[in-house]
Tab-separated table of C-alpha atoms and ligand atoms in Angstrom:
chain	number	residue	atom	x	y	z
A	1	MET	CA	6.968	28.794	19.973
A	2	LYS	CA	8.136	26.281	17.405
A	3	LYS	CA	7.684	27.490	13.859
A	4	ASN	CA	6.397	25.563	10.861
A	5	VAL	CA	9.237	24.130	8.863
A	6	ALA	CA	9.069	23.801	5.068
A	7	PHE	CA	11.578	21.705	3.111
A	8	PRO	CA	12.827	22.521	-0.408
A	9	LYS	CA	10.604	21.591	-3.335
A	10	GLY	CA	11.308	18.108	-4.687
A	11	PHE	CA	12.754	16.854	-1.393
A	12	PHE	CA	12.951	13.048	-1.231
A	13	TRP	CA	11.200	11.429	1.731
A	14	GLY	CA	11.445	7.771	2.483
A	15	SER	CA	13.050	4.955	4.401
A	16	ALA	CA	15.896	2.508	3.909
A	17	THR	CA	16.480	-1.242	4.098
A	18	SER	CA	19.276	-3.603	3.090
A	19	ALA	CA	18.948	-6.982	1.395
A	20	HIS	CA	20.421	-9.274	4.025
A	21	GLN	CA	18.519	-7.572	6.811
A	22	VAL	CA	15.047	-7.938	5.308
A	23	GLU	CA	14.888	-10.331	2.350
A	24	GLY	CA	15.335	-13.741	3.940
A	25	ASN	CA	17.044	-16.913	2.694
A	26	ASN	CA	20.240	-15.330	1.460
A	27	VAL	CA	23.308	-17.479	1.018
A	28	ASN	CA	26.349	-15.282	1.550
A	29	ASP	CA	29.367	-14.839	3.797
A	30	TRP	CA	27.107	-14.262	6.830
A	31	SER	CA	25.134	-17.504	6.544
A	32	GLU	CA	27.664	-19.864	8.130
A	33	PRO	CA	28.962	-17.564	10.888
A	34	GLU	CA	25.366	-16.846	11.920
A	35	ARG	CA	24.665	-20.543	12.415
A	36	GLN	CA	28.012	-21.248	14.040
A	37	ASN	CA	27.900	-18.382	16.533
A	38	ALA	CA	24.217	-18.267	17.483
A	39	VAL	CA	24.408	-20.402	20.636
A	40	ARG	CA	27.526	-18.610	21.849
A	41	LEU	CA	25.993	-15.182	21.231
A	42	ALA	CA	22.823	-16.103	23.148
A	43	LYS	CA	24.994	-17.165	26.096
A	44	GLU	CA	27.137	-14.064	25.915
A	45	ALA	CA	24.236	-11.603	25.692
A	46	LYS	CA	24.597	-10.983	29.457
A	47	LYS	CA	28.073	-9.644	28.845
A	48	TYR	CA	27.119	-7.241	26.062
A	49	TRP	CA	23.895	-5.682	27.281
A	50	ARG	CA	22.773	-3.882	30.399
A	51	LYS	CA	20.295	-5.263	32.872
A	52	TRP	CA	17.404	-3.093	31.644
A	53	GLN	CA	18.047	-4.237	28.075
A	54	GLN	CA	18.197	-7.900	29.105
A	55	ASP	CA	14.904	-7.551	31.006
A	56	LYS	CA	13.180	-5.743	28.172
A	57	PHE	CA	14.425	-8.047	25.387
A	58	PRO	CA	14.668	-11.642	26.616
A	59	GLU	CA	14.829	-12.696	22.936
A	60	MET	CA	18.540	-11.918	23.112
A	61	PHE	CA	19.006	-15.155	25.114
A	62	ASN	CA	17.482	-17.220	22.320
A	63	SER	CA	19.931	-18.443	19.678
A	64	GLU	CA	17.317	-17.966	16.916
A	65	ASN	CA	17.717	-14.218	17.424
A	66	TYR	CA	21.141	-14.374	15.744
A	67	ILE	CA	20.187	-16.254	12.572
A	68	SER	CA	18.760	-14.106	9.796
A	69	GLY	CA	16.773	-17.033	8.303
A	70	LYS	CA	13.594	-15.759	6.711
A	71	ALA	CA	14.266	-12.254	8.045
A	72	CYS	CA	11.137	-10.213	7.116
A	73	ASP	CA	10.423	-12.303	4.018
A	74	HIS	CA	10.632	-9.010	2.153
A	75	TYR	CA	11.915	-10.884	-0.907
A	76	ASN	CA	8.385	-12.245	-1.340
A	77	ARG	CA	6.438	-9.395	0.241
A	78	PHE	CA	8.043	-6.330	-1.295
A	79	GLU	CA	4.866	-5.324	-3.132
A	80	GLU	CA	2.859	-5.255	0.069
A	81	ASP	CA	5.706	-3.416	1.837
A	82	PHE	CA	5.880	-0.767	-0.893
A	83	ASP	CA	2.100	-0.335	-0.686
A	84	ILE	CA	2.680	0.564	2.946
A	85	ALA	CA	5.520	2.966	2.044
A	86	LYS	CA	3.223	4.628	-0.471
A	87	SER	CA	0.384	4.901	2.028
A	88	LEU	CA	2.876	6.603	4.343
A	89	GLY	CA	3.559	9.307	1.765
A	90	HIS	CA	7.101	8.173	0.876
A	91	ASN	CA	8.326	9.362	-2.516
A	92	ALA	CA	11.711	7.599	-2.358
A	93	HIS	CA	13.065	4.308	-1.041
A	94	ARG	CA	16.568	3.013	-0.452
A	95	PHE	CA	17.177	-0.727	-0.795
A	96	SER	CA	20.177	-2.894	-1.607
A	97	VAL	CA	20.796	-5.539	-4.232
A	98	GLU	CA	22.248	-8.796	-2.902
A	99	TRP	CA	25.373	-9.586	-4.949
A	100	SER	CA	25.252	-13.265	-3.926
A	101	ARG	CA	21.845	-13.605	-5.606
A	102	ILE	CA	22.934	-11.893	-8.814
A	103	GLU	CA	26.249	-13.729	-9.161
A	104	PRO	CA	26.208	-16.849	-6.976
A	105	GLU	CA	29.177	-18.294	-8.874
A	106	GLU	CA	32.014	-16.314	-10.398
A	107	GLY	CA	30.922	-14.941	-13.778
A	108	GLN	CA	27.539	-16.679	-13.723
A	109	PHE	CA	24.798	-14.133	-13.558
A	110	ASN	CA	21.392	-15.316	-12.463
A	111	GLU	CA	18.917	-13.705	-14.858
A	112	LYS	CA	15.953	-14.685	-12.713
A	113	GLU	CA	17.336	-12.690	-9.806
A	114	ILE	CA	18.066	-9.723	-12.060
A	115	GLU	CA	14.435	-9.862	-13.138
A	116	HIS	CA	13.446	-9.901	-9.480
A	117	TYR	CA	15.248	-6.631	-8.760
A	118	LYS	CA	13.945	-5.088	-11.990
A	119	LYS	CA	10.496	-5.885	-10.672
A	120	VAL	CA	11.390	-4.277	-7.348
A	121	VAL	CA	12.373	-1.098	-9.203
A	122	LYS	CA	9.246	-1.177	-11.349
A	123	THR	CA	7.030	-1.738	-8.311
A	124	LEU	CA	8.510	1.338	-6.652
A	125	ARG	CA	8.135	3.457	-9.784
A	126	GLU	CA	4.502	2.390	-10.223
A	127	ARG	CA	3.861	3.774	-6.756
A	128	GLY	CA	5.607	7.057	-7.511
A	129	ILE	CA	8.587	6.109	-5.321
A	130	GLU	CA	12.113	6.965	-6.542
A	131	PRO	CA	14.495	4.022	-6.078
A	132	PHE	CA	17.893	4.637	-4.442
A	133	VAL	CA	19.870	1.470	-5.066
A	134	THR	CA	22.699	0.380	-2.787
A	135	LEU	CA	25.104	-1.915	-4.627
A	136	TRP	CA	26.930	-3.318	-1.631
A	137	HIS	CA	25.599	-3.346	1.920
A	138	TRP	CA	28.175	-5.544	3.719
A	139	THR	CA	27.431	-9.039	2.441
A	140	GLN	CA	29.157	-10.896	-0.373
A	141	PRO	CA	28.958	-14.073	-2.423
A	142	LEU	CA	30.801	-17.068	-1.031
A	143	TRP	CA	33.277	-17.113	-3.916
A	144	ILE	CA	34.258	-13.518	-3.099
A	145	ARG	CA	34.707	-14.508	0.550
A	146	ASP	CA	36.909	-17.382	-0.612
A	147	ILE	CA	39.329	-15.096	-2.461
A	148	GLY	CA	39.677	-12.889	0.628
A	149	GLY	CA	36.782	-10.464	0.126
A	150	TRP	CA	37.767	-6.796	0.068
A	151	GLU	CA	41.314	-7.599	1.159
A	152	ASN	CA	41.922	-8.810	-2.371
A	153	LYS	CA	42.285	-6.163	-5.072
A	154	LYS	CA	40.684	-8.530	-7.576
A	155	THR	CA	37.392	-7.999	-5.756
A	156	ILE	CA	37.342	-4.457	-7.136
A	157	ASP	CA	37.310	-5.774	-10.711
A	158	TYR	CA	34.716	-8.417	-9.959
A	159	PHE	CA	32.590	-5.789	-8.257
A	160	GLY	CA	32.957	-3.551	-11.327
A	161	ARG	CA	31.661	-6.301	-13.567
A	162	TYR	CA	28.655	-6.827	-11.278
A	163	VAL	CA	27.967	-3.077	-11.249
A	164	GLU	CA	28.139	-2.931	-15.042
A	165	LYS	CA	25.677	-5.789	-15.318
A	166	LEU	CA	23.199	-4.056	-13.021
A	167	ALA	CA	23.582	-0.631	-14.611
A	168	ALA	CA	22.887	-2.164	-18.040
A	169	SER	CA	19.954	-4.199	-16.693
A	170	PHE	CA	18.208	-1.395	-14.814
A	171	GLY	CA	18.703	1.144	-17.625
A	172	ASP	CA	16.550	4.198	-17.035
A	173	GLY	CA	14.788	2.634	-14.072
A	174	VAL	CA	17.446	3.757	-11.612
A	175	LYS	CA	18.852	7.280	-11.385
A	176	PHE	CA	20.356	7.207	-7.867
A	177	TRP	CA	23.079	4.755	-6.921
A	178	ILE	CA	24.724	4.233	-3.551
A	179	VAL	CA	27.851	2.249	-4.308
A	180	VAL	CA	28.986	1.105	-0.871
A	181	ASN	CA	27.479	1.363	2.587
A	182	GLU	CA	29.569	2.563	5.532
A	183	PRO	CA	33.066	1.473	4.512
A	184	ASN	CA	34.308	2.916	7.832
A	185	ILE	CA	32.040	0.775	10.028
A	186	TYR	CA	32.595	-2.280	7.862
A	187	ALA	CA	36.378	-2.003	8.208
A	188	ALA	CA	36.133	-1.244	11.935
A	189	LEU	CA	33.764	-4.062	12.906
A	190	GLY	CA	34.832	-6.713	10.408
A	191	TYR	CA	38.599	-6.078	10.561
A	192	ILE	CA	39.464	-4.296	13.830
A	193	ARG	CA	36.914	-5.364	16.434
A	194	GLY	CA	36.229	-8.569	14.553
A	195	ASN	CA	32.659	-8.829	15.836
A	196	GLN	CA	31.112	-9.509	12.465
A	197	PRO	CA	32.239	-11.412	9.358
A	198	PRO	CA	34.976	-11.925	8.453
A	199	GLY	CA	35.922	-11.539	12.144
A	200	VAL	CA	39.483	-10.327	11.591
A	201	LYS	CA	41.407	-8.190	14.103
A	202	ASN	CA	44.154	-6.553	12.128
A	203	ILE	CA	44.428	-2.830	11.544
A	204	PHE	CA	46.593	-3.186	8.428
A	205	LYS	CA	43.972	-5.370	6.808
A	206	ALA	CA	41.311	-2.882	7.858
A	207	ILE	CA	43.178	-0.097	6.051
A	208	LYS	CA	43.578	-2.255	2.952
A	209	VAL	CA	39.861	-3.066	2.927
A	210	PHE	CA	38.939	0.586	3.395
A	211	ASN	CA	41.206	1.615	0.510
A	212	ASN	CA	39.852	-1.103	-1.761
A	213	LEU	CA	36.309	0.016	-1.021
A	214	THR	CA	37.370	3.542	-1.940
A	215	ASP	CA	38.678	2.280	-5.286
A	216	ALA	CA	35.533	0.236	-5.813
A	217	HIS	CA	33.498	3.391	-5.350
A	218	LYS	CA	35.547	5.285	-7.949
A	219	LYS	CA	35.354	2.460	-10.426
A	220	ALA	CA	31.588	2.101	-10.024
A	221	HIS	CA	31.174	5.845	-10.505
A	222	GLN	CA	32.915	5.634	-13.872
A	223	ILE	CA	31.071	2.508	-14.983
A	224	ILE	CA	27.620	3.834	-14.126
A	225	HIS	CA	28.312	7.166	-15.805
A	226	LYS	CA	29.404	5.368	-18.956
A	227	CYS	CA	25.972	3.687	-19.027
A	228	ASP	CA	24.033	6.813	-18.073
A	229	GLU	CA	25.559	10.281	-18.002
A	230	THR	CA	22.666	11.639	-15.995
A	231	ALA	CA	22.872	9.063	-13.191
A	232	LYS	CA	23.733	10.274	-9.690
A	233	VAL	CA	26.308	8.149	-7.936
A	234	GLY	CA	27.478	8.408	-4.323
A	235	SER	CA	28.158	6.242	-1.282
A	236	ALA	CA	26.799	6.234	2.266
A	237	ASN	CA	29.171	6.599	5.171
A	238	SER	CA	28.637	6.528	8.917
A	239	VAL	CA	29.046	10.018	10.323
A	240	ILE	CA	29.341	10.506	14.083
A	241	TYR	CA	29.093	13.758	16.019
A	242	PHE	CA	32.353	13.766	17.991
A	243	GLN	CA	32.150	16.011	21.014
A	244	PRO	CA	35.045	16.799	23.347
A	245	LYS	CA	34.356	15.862	26.979
A	246	ASN	CA	35.467	19.347	27.821
A	247	ASN	CA	37.244	22.175	26.121
A	248	PHE	CA	40.849	21.148	26.880
A	249	PHE	CA	43.101	21.776	23.931
A	250	VAL	CA	44.117	18.131	23.695
A	251	ASN	CA	40.450	17.033	23.621
A	252	ARG	CA	39.780	19.366	20.732
A	253	VAL	CA	42.741	17.865	18.894
A	254	ILE	CA	41.374	14.362	19.474
A	255	VAL	CA	38.020	15.488	18.074
A	256	SER	CA	39.583	16.803	14.892
A	257	VAL	CA	41.614	13.640	14.378
A	258	ALA	CA	38.546	11.418	14.939
A	259	ASP	CA	36.493	13.650	12.709
A	260	TYR	CA	39.065	13.493	9.934
A	261	PHE	CA	39.550	9.733	9.980
A	262	TRP	CA	35.978	8.707	10.626
A	263	ASN	CA	33.775	11.363	9.024
A	264	ARG	CA	35.810	12.951	6.266
A	265	ARG	CA	38.465	10.587	4.984
A	266	PHE	CA	36.236	8.446	2.767
A	267	PHE	CA	34.399	11.433	1.277
A	268	LYS	CA	37.718	13.175	0.703
A	269	ASN	CA	39.260	10.127	-0.990
A	270	VAL	CA	36.363	9.799	-3.405
A	271	SER	CA	35.966	13.479	-4.159
A	272	GLY	CA	35.767	14.066	-7.887
A	273	PHE	CA	34.022	10.689	-8.115
A	274	SER	CA	30.845	11.490	-6.214
A	275	ASP	CA	27.682	13.254	-7.289
A	276	PHE	CA	26.382	13.395	-3.739
A	277	LEU	CA	27.272	12.444	-0.179
A	278	GLY	CA	25.234	9.824	1.677
A	279	VAL	CA	25.141	10.505	5.411
A	280	ASN	CA	24.172	7.840	7.967
A	281	TYR	CA	23.782	9.603	11.305
A	282	TYR	CA	22.640	7.997	14.555
A	283	THR	CA	24.396	9.443	17.575
A	284	ARG	CA	27.319	11.287	19.109
A	285	ARG	CA	30.505	10.076	20.741
A	286	LEU	CA	32.153	11.916	23.615
A	287	VAL	CA	35.916	11.824	23.245
A	288	GLY	CA	38.961	12.940	25.199
A	289	PHE	CA	39.714	13.285	28.905
A	290	SER	CA	37.721	14.687	31.758
A	291	PHE	CA	37.659	14.622	35.531
A	292	GLY	CA	33.922	14.530	36.188
A	293	ALA	CA	31.024	12.497	34.859
A	294	GLU	CA	29.406	13.615	31.611
A	295	GLU	CA	25.783	14.470	31.230
A	296	GLN	CA	23.938	11.500	29.699
A	297	LYS	CA	21.305	12.111	27.090
A	298	PRO	CA	18.211	9.906	26.801
A	299	VAL	CA	19.009	6.663	25.010
A	300	SER	CA	17.474	4.229	22.519
A	301	ASP	CA	16.898	0.515	23.188
A	302	LEU	CA	20.462	-0.081	22.015
A	303	GLY	CA	21.725	2.459	24.555
A	304	TRP	CA	22.660	5.013	21.899
A	305	GLU	CA	22.288	8.602	23.066
A	306	ILE	CA	19.673	10.660	21.268
A	307	VAL	CA	21.396	13.812	20.035
A	308	PRO	CA	19.401	15.609	17.305
A	309	GLU	CA	21.679	18.660	17.201
A	310	GLY	CA	24.517	16.326	16.185
A	311	ILE	CA	23.029	15.922	12.716
A	312	TYR	CA	23.167	19.696	12.274
A	313	TYR	CA	26.853	19.831	13.178
A	314	VAL	CA	27.871	16.900	10.995
A	315	LEU	CA	25.995	18.369	8.043
A	316	LYS	CA	27.606	21.781	8.512
A	317	ASN	CA	30.949	20.020	8.663
A	318	LEU	CA	30.398	18.528	5.200
A	319	LYS	CA	29.327	21.799	3.587
A	320	ASN	CA	32.713	22.545	2.054
A	321	TYR	CA	32.442	19.529	-0.268
A	322	ASN	CA	29.836	21.533	-2.168
A	323	LEU	CA	27.824	18.466	-3.042
A	324	PRO	CA	24.181	17.569	-2.582
A	325	VAL	CA	23.647	15.517	0.572
A	326	TYR	CA	21.144	12.757	1.255
A	327	ILE	CA	20.538	11.488	4.758
A	328	THR	CA	20.732	7.854	3.731
A	329	GLU	CA	20.065	6.563	7.282
A	330	ASN	CA	18.818	8.030	10.540
A	331	GLY	CA	16.694	6.123	12.997
A	332	ILE	CA	16.114	4.693	16.429
A	333	ALA	CA	15.707	1.264	18.007
A	334	ASP	CA	12.512	1.829	19.981
A	335	ALA	CA	10.285	-1.221	20.386
A	336	LYS	CA	7.624	0.647	22.362
A	337	ASP	CA	7.533	3.476	19.843
A	338	ASP	CA	7.439	6.077	22.574
A	339	LYS	CA	10.521	8.005	21.424
A	340	ARG	CA	10.460	7.650	17.645
A	341	GLU	CA	8.042	10.477	16.827
A	342	GLU	CA	10.115	12.991	18.758
A	343	PHE	CA	13.361	11.498	17.393
A	344	ILE	CA	12.303	11.979	13.787
A	345	THR	CA	10.788	15.412	14.287
A	346	GLN	CA	13.753	16.802	16.211
A	347	HIS	CA	16.302	15.432	13.759
A	348	LEU	CA	14.357	16.880	10.848
A	349	ARG	CA	14.247	20.291	12.506
A	350	MET	CA	18.025	20.129	12.715
A	351	VAL	CA	18.335	19.001	9.086
A	352	HIS	CA	16.215	21.979	8.151
A	353	LYS	CA	18.448	24.299	10.143
A	354	ALA	CA	21.447	22.974	8.189
A	355	ILE	CA	19.590	23.653	4.926
A	356	GLU	CA	18.919	27.225	6.066
A	357	ASP	CA	22.652	27.521	6.698
A	358	GLY	CA	23.397	26.547	3.112
A	359	VAL	CA	23.901	22.760	3.218
A	360	ASP	CA	22.291	21.283	0.108
A	361	VAL	CA	20.324	18.442	1.737
A	362	ARG	CA	17.924	16.875	-0.756
A	363	GLY	CA	16.461	13.836	0.946
A	364	TYR	CA	15.924	11.904	4.156
A	365	PHE	CA	15.670	8.126	4.541
A	366	TYR	CA	14.525	6.864	7.916
A	367	TRP	CA	16.210	3.597	9.013
A	368	SER	CA	14.210	1.504	8.627
A	369	LEU	CA	10.923	0.831	6.891
A	370	LEU	CA	10.649	-2.502	8.735
A	371	ASP	CA	11.972	-4.036	11.918
A	372	ASN	CA	14.800	-6.201	10.672
A	373	PHE	CA	17.861	-8.319	11.339
A	374	GLU	CA	20.397	-5.879	12.730
A	375	PHE	CA	24.147	-5.980	12.090
A	376	PRO	CA	26.603	-6.628	13.792
A	377	GLU	CA	26.522	-10.178	15.183
A	378	VAL	CA	25.607	-9.271	18.779
A	379	ARG	CA	22.314	-7.664	17.721
A	380	GLY	CA	20.078	-9.715	15.435
A	381	PHE	CA	16.318	-9.306	15.639
A	382	TRP	CA	15.656	-7.741	19.029
A	383	PRO	CA	16.487	-4.074	18.241
A	384	ARG	CA	13.419	-2.697	16.513
A	385	PHE	CA	14.052	0.234	14.205
A	386	GLY	CA	10.957	-0.083	12.008
A	387	LEU	CA	8.339	2.452	11.087
A	388	VAL	CA	6.469	-0.798	10.624
A	389	GLU	CA	6.517	-3.532	13.234
A	390	VAL	CA	7.139	-7.072	12.020
A	391	ASP	CA	5.774	-10.120	13.819
A	392	TYR	CA	8.482	-12.645	12.919
A	393	LYS	CA	6.187	-15.614	13.536
A	394	THR	CA	3.320	-14.580	11.265
A	395	MET	CA	5.205	-11.965	9.202
A	396	ALA	CA	2.291	-9.585	9.863
A	397	ARG	CA	3.108	-5.908	9.412
A	398	THR	CA	1.721	-3.266	11.784
A	399	ILE	CA	2.225	0.421	11.126
A	400	ARG	CA	3.535	2.147	14.267
A	401	PRO	CA	1.945	5.443	15.390
A	402	SER	CA	5.209	7.366	14.775
A	403	ALA	CA	5.128	6.237	11.126
A	404	LYS	CA	1.914	8.235	10.731
A	405	VAL	CA	3.519	11.348	12.154
A	406	TYR	CA	6.417	10.924	9.724
A	407	ALA	CA	3.883	10.307	6.930
A	408	ALA	CA	2.289	13.697	7.614
A	409	ILE	CA	5.720	15.330	7.343
A	410	CYS	CA	6.387	13.537	4.037
A	411	LYS	CA	2.998	14.524	2.623
A	412	ASN	CA	3.297	18.173	3.715
A	413	ASN	CA	6.975	18.394	2.731
A	414	GLY	CA	7.531	19.896	6.147
A	415	ILE	CA	6.709	19.938	9.822
A	416	GLU	CA	3.532	21.689	10.851
A	417	ASN	CA	2.613	22.587	14.392
B	501	FCB	C1	24.054	0.974	10.187
B	501	FCB	C2	23.852	0.014	9.036
B	501	FCB	C3	22.411	-0.389	8.849
B	501	FCB	C4	21.664	-0.567	10.144
B	501	FCB	C5	21.916	0.566	11.105
B	501	FCB	C6	21.199	0.471	12.411
B	501	FCB	O1	25.379	0.933	10.616
B	501	FCB	O2	24.241	0.613	7.822
B	501	FCB	O3	22.403	-1.510	8.022
B	501	FCB	O4	21.881	-1.827	10.687
B	501	FCB	O5	23.292	0.701	11.333
């Protein structure tokens, strides 16, 4: 029989979003590529997705799917959206600030936009929701793109100035900062696979970008602490559960190499400059050689295998950093909402098991509060991760049944049978 599961007192429960994916009408380095590639992507959808996905999501053949446009209009509807988060028992929320809004031209800060995000923070606080602010979630101002983005070391200094401006503006309103989101995925997709802006395929550039993001993290940590000694500063990285296809020695070696480069390297490089680790966990990857076929787990609408025990292993693997951990993303694309309840509950049971084993996990943010515009370029609007469904024509919000199950967990600070 499954037992009741209680989480530590003061645990943060919530969901996550990012500016470009929900706000609408952003002008950044994604805007042009989205418009330029939309027709091509709609044509190529057949190549990327399986038959069952194509049948279930014919939107992928429509070029509009690949243009973020109004997104969820969250920029104008954040109050209503945070009312929903509150009604769902969330006591924390992760969102990102869009750098291109704050500093559309080099050195020219837009005070109106700063006021907007101050209002976002205030609106959360008024609802008893702790803001977790991401400073960079993959998009940048056009002038940063034009100097070479994160390939250029100067971007680190410009980023520092932007961080300083925000830290001074938010003051006491923000205690938790997530400096960068998934530097590993950003470098891999933007600079190795080249299937999202800036669309480069060059491993040396990818390494440079990754290292510059590491330095940006360290710099932001110092800047924010100068403004507020008590602030908690970390970054979120993608963490994958690498499993060997079988127990051959060489497969185990491949797992440890993948684990080091993908899961640990960023956290290791910023150690001493992090007050917590942000873990984004979605699925596993089988690696190495084998002679037979592997057992397939059930999958999400994106075809990602559902592997709740993976979150336990990746958390255990990060224990020796001796830092508090926040699950800054974990979620499932599930338009019908028939797998999400189980997905959340099973993952949380595994998070709890890791806590029992001594990992200091202090919060969980489901990805995402709303259906949204999904990175990278081959996705767009059709994968639906939301606790809340969005009708992109009317912008109506509908709370999914699984959101209510998660709400009960948030309110009880645990899972009851
Ligand atoms: C992560 C991104 C996030 C979201 C999820 C599904 O890699 O950080 O913005 O798109 O994937």
